[in-house]
XYZ file of N, CA and C in Angstrom:
318
model
N 4.173 -3.776 -5.096
C 3.010 -4.236 -5.570
C 3.163 -5.778 -5.859
N 2.265 -6.927 -5.327
C 2.294 -8.117 -5.557
C 3.492 -8.818 -5.055
N 4.059 -8.426 -3.867
C 5.389 -8.962 -3.377
C 5.290 -8.622 -1.824
N 5.398 -9.938 -1.136
C 5.400 -10.030 0.290
C 6.750 -9.133 0.781
N 6.419 -8.295 1.806
C 7.516 -7.560 2.418
C 7.280 -7.410 4.029
N 8.326 -7.128 4.691
C 8.146 -6.770 6.096
C 8.710 -5.533 6.296
N 7.993 -4.419 6.637
C 8.309 -3.221 6.646
C 9.519 -2.761 7.696
N 9.824 -3.655 8.822
C 10.938 -3.398 9.573
C 12.153 -3.699 9.062
N 12.171 -4.522 7.926
C 13.380 -4.811 7.162
C 13.704 -3.341 6.210
N 12.737 -2.929 5.697
C 12.699 -1.707 4.805
C 12.749 -0.440 5.507
N 12.146 -0.508 6.626
C 12.499 0.913 7.608
C 12.736 0.537 8.947
N 13.958 0.086 9.332
C 14.341 -0.378 10.587
C 14.111 0.812 11.755
N 13.676 0.418 12.795
C 13.351 1.497 14.035
C 12.381 2.487 13.853
N 11.498 2.417 12.764
C 10.513 3.370 12.425
C 9.406 2.705 13.101
N 8.939 3.424 14.033
C 7.746 2.866 14.854
C 6.464 3.077 14.322
N 6.400 3.630 13.389
C 4.911 3.763 12.575
C 4.657 2.371 11.791
N 5.903 1.513 11.732
C 5.125 0.226 10.964
C 5.223 -0.795 11.989
N 4.634 -1.704 11.776
C 4.607 -2.980 12.687
C 5.503 -4.075 12.153
N 5.760 -4.937 12.845
C 6.716 -5.964 12.652
C 6.102 -7.175 11.952
N 4.845 -7.257 11.434
C 4.295 -8.355 10.482
C 4.304 -7.957 9.138
N 4.366 -9.340 8.467
C 4.439 -9.198 7.072
C 3.283 -8.520 6.364
N 3.350 -8.070 5.075
C 2.469 -7.125 4.305
C 2.600 -7.559 3.026
N 1.494 -7.813 2.272
C 1.109 -8.072 0.837
C 0.155 -6.964 0.323
N 0.999 -6.221 -0.594
C 0.087 -5.374 -1.411
C -0.256 -5.524 -2.587
N -1.668 -5.566 -3.018
C -1.964 -5.846 -4.505
C -2.935 -4.938 -5.006
N -3.139 -4.694 -6.189
C -4.122 -4.047 -6.848
C -5.518 -4.795 -6.836
N -6.400 -3.982 -6.249
C -7.897 -4.490 -6.275
C -9.007 -4.037 -6.936
N -9.658 -4.728 -7.640
C -10.704 -4.341 -8.701
C -11.886 -4.850 -8.339
N -13.030 -4.015 -8.443
C -14.391 -4.427 -8.110
C -14.905 -4.701 -9.465
N -15.926 -5.582 -9.686
C -16.484 -5.820 -10.970
C -17.206 -4.674 -11.628
N -17.796 -3.777 -10.694
C -18.229 -2.498 -11.415
C -17.317 -1.562 -11.897
N -16.086 -1.926 -11.484
C -15.072 -0.710 -11.893
C -14.401 -1.055 -13.171
N -14.609 -2.170 -13.930
C -14.351 -2.318 -15.374
C -12.910 -1.704 -15.592
N -12.979 -0.681 -16.441
C -11.519 -0.253 -16.597
C -10.924 0.971 -15.582
N -11.951 1.356 -14.653
C -11.341 2.288 -13.720
C -10.162 2.008 -13.025
N -9.413 2.971 -12.671
C -8.073 2.604 -11.893
C -8.738 1.901 -10.425
N -7.508 0.889 -10.299
C -7.690 0.089 -9.087
C -7.710 0.784 -7.834
N -7.874 -0.042 -6.642
C -7.726 0.287 -5.423
C -6.406 -0.452 -4.988
N -5.948 -0.106 -3.860
C -4.805 -0.903 -3.329
C -5.322 -1.653 -2.217
N -5.275 -3.075 -2.015
C -5.393 -3.847 -1.048
C -4.333 -4.123 -0.344
N -4.195 -4.010 1.076
C -3.344 -4.328 1.861
C -3.468 -5.272 2.788
N -2.656 -6.403 2.778
C -3.017 -7.760 3.794
C -1.951 -7.758 4.576
N -2.257 -7.908 6.013
C -1.278 -8.109 7.178
C -1.345 -9.540 7.595
N -0.330 -10.137 7.550
C -0.063 -11.582 7.868
C 0.433 -11.600 9.520
N 0.454 -12.922 10.042
C 0.959 -13.012 11.391
C 2.448 -13.399 11.215
N 2.883 -13.597 10.107
C 4.249 -13.955 9.983
C 5.143 -12.818 10.138
N 6.383 -12.811 10.582
C 7.268 -11.772 10.520
C 8.777 -11.927 9.930
N 8.747 -12.627 8.928
C 10.035 -12.906 8.181
C 10.020 -12.522 6.617
N 8.992 -11.706 6.379
C 8.797 -11.372 4.650
C 8.441 -12.534 4.005
N 7.738 -13.589 4.290
C 7.389 -14.758 3.588
C 5.774 -14.737 3.332
N 4.968 -13.971 4.376
C 3.465 -13.916 3.986
C 3.039 -15.557 4.244
N 3.573 -16.340 5.096
C 3.281 -17.639 4.837
C 2.464 -18.005 6.067
N 1.943 -17.207 6.986
C 0.911 -17.612 8.126
C -0.304 -17.259 7.725
N -1.189 -17.231 8.717
C -2.519 -16.744 8.652
C -2.783 -15.283 8.322
N -3.809 -14.871 7.635
C -4.172 -13.291 7.576
C -4.432 -12.919 8.883
N -3.868 -11.732 9.240
C -4.536 -11.129 10.571
C -5.743 -10.209 9.991
N -5.537 -9.417 9.067
C -6.480 -8.559 8.665
C -6.040 -7.913 7.254
N -6.990 -7.137 6.479
C -6.826 -6.460 5.281
C -7.588 -5.153 5.300
N -7.355 -4.444 4.309
C -8.173 -3.387 3.960
C -8.078 -2.950 2.598
N -9.015 -2.019 2.057
C -8.738 -1.694 0.941
C -8.650 0.065 0.939
N -7.718 0.312 0.164
C -7.515 1.789 0.304
C -7.467 2.385 -1.211
N -8.603 3.345 -1.481
C -8.504 3.976 -2.712
C -7.397 4.820 -3.050
N -6.961 4.883 -4.195
C -5.618 5.700 -4.735
C -6.259 7.203 -4.525
N -5.594 8.188 -4.427
C -5.821 9.611 -4.413
C -6.727 9.805 -3.538
N -7.011 9.597 -2.670
C -7.754 9.997 -1.402
C -6.945 10.153 -0.227
N -7.104 11.370 0.411
C -6.397 11.864 1.584
C -6.901 10.759 2.725
N -5.870 10.175 3.401
C -6.061 9.459 4.572
C -5.003 9.837 5.704
N -5.567 9.598 6.979
C -4.690 9.744 7.936
C -5.455 9.998 9.187
N -4.921 10.556 10.458
C -3.524 10.494 10.441
C -2.698 9.032 10.630
N -1.731 9.339 9.922
C -0.481 8.052 9.997
C 0.280 8.084 11.169
N 0.381 9.074 11.791
C 1.325 9.525 12.835
C 2.504 10.402 12.376
N 3.128 10.953 13.321
C 4.454 11.697 12.899
C 5.614 10.883 12.503
N 6.213 11.287 11.375
C 6.273 12.364 10.792
C 5.366 12.394 9.398
N 4.326 11.440 9.576
C 3.494 11.333 8.286
C 1.961 11.606 8.708
N 1.515 12.833 8.956
C 0.227 12.990 9.853
C -0.919 12.545 8.630
N -0.784 12.986 7.336
C -1.940 12.803 6.298
C -1.100 12.304 5.183
N -2.100 11.768 4.253
C -1.237 11.570 3.030
C -2.267 10.721 1.993
N -1.763 10.521 0.998
C -2.675 9.697 -0.138
C -1.578 8.707 -0.826
N -2.356 7.739 -1.329
C -1.497 6.623 -2.221
C -1.814 6.988 -3.609
N -0.607 7.006 -4.464
C -0.722 7.054 -5.936
C -0.266 5.887 -6.769
N -0.784 5.501 -7.648
C -0.171 4.497 -8.548
C 0.668 5.102 -9.608
N 1.774 4.548 -9.586
C 2.986 5.303 -10.386
C 3.676 4.161 -11.198
N 4.300 4.524 -12.285
C 4.957 3.706 -13.177
C 6.397 3.217 -12.882
N 7.254 2.621 -13.475
C 8.424 2.323 -12.842
C 9.440 3.462 -12.813
N 9.039 4.539 -13.662
C 9.858 5.683 -13.571
C 9.538 6.949 -12.453
N 8.540 6.196 -11.446
C 7.874 7.038 -10.436
C 7.291 8.296 -10.752
N 6.342 8.060 -12.192
C 5.532 8.790 -12.472
C 3.886 8.310 -12.451
N 3.157 9.233 -11.987
C 1.713 8.821 -11.750
C 1.285 8.518 -13.165
N 0.380 7.411 -12.847
C -0.215 6.557 -14.058
C -1.695 6.262 -13.960
N -2.378 6.571 -14.872
C -3.794 5.961 -14.972
C -3.856 4.584 -15.560
N -2.811 4.326 -16.183
C -2.961 3.137 -17.188
C -2.012 2.011 -16.435
N -2.129 0.716 -16.595
C -1.575 -0.289 -15.669
C -0.922 -1.106 -16.898
N -0.750 -0.488 -18.249
C 0.027 -1.186 -19.235
C 1.623 -1.473 -18.961
N 2.042 -0.593 -17.951
C 3.439 -0.730 -17.860
C 3.790 -1.934 -17.037
N 4.811 -2.529 -17.116
C 5.477 -3.798 -16.484
C 5.552 -3.437 -14.988
N 6.325 -2.393 -14.819
C 6.648 -2.080 -13.369
C 5.933 -1.033 -12.874
N 5.299 -1.417 -11.765
C 4.073 -0.529 -11.321
C 4.478 -0.541 -9.574
N 4.101 0.583 -9.034
C 4.185 0.489 -7.704
C 3.169 1.766 -6.976
N 3.461 2.174 -5.521
C 2.777 3.090 -5.248
C 3.559 4.161 -4.545
N 3.236 4.980 -4.385
C 4.165 6.171 -3.677
C 2.854 6.753 -2.491
N 3.339 7.308 -1.547
C 2.759 8.145 -0.643
C 3.211 9.761 -0.745
N 2.022 10.616 -0.675
C 2.198 11.792 -0.606
C 1.885 12.352 0.783
N 2.639 13.159 1.502
C 2.291 13.462 2.977
C 1.866 15.002 2.740
N 1.013 15.303 3.824
C 0.807 16.993 3.895
C 0.473 17.069 5.245
N 0.912 18.050 5.841
C 0.641 18.528 7.325
C -0.633 19.440 7.509
N -1.791 19.555 6.399
C -2.778 20.389 6.297
C -3.670 19.790 7.241
């Protein structure tokens, strides 16, 4: 979260990821106040892990909502907000946060 990355560096030869840079961040709408945030994923045209070029597009993904299909081997899944110990969290008080995906073939 809040760091630019290129999924091809993290998951080489995984065709479910593109070769462009990605920036994930927590997104709050004003009406949410203390509600858990959403995930905002922004795609850039740069391909070196810098997110230094133009924004290609972005989307907002709610946590804990089943989405998909993402394609094999991840046909369906949900994003979860987790703390630094990979434990689901409703609180953002932890310094290390990230997200995980849970995949289901249902």
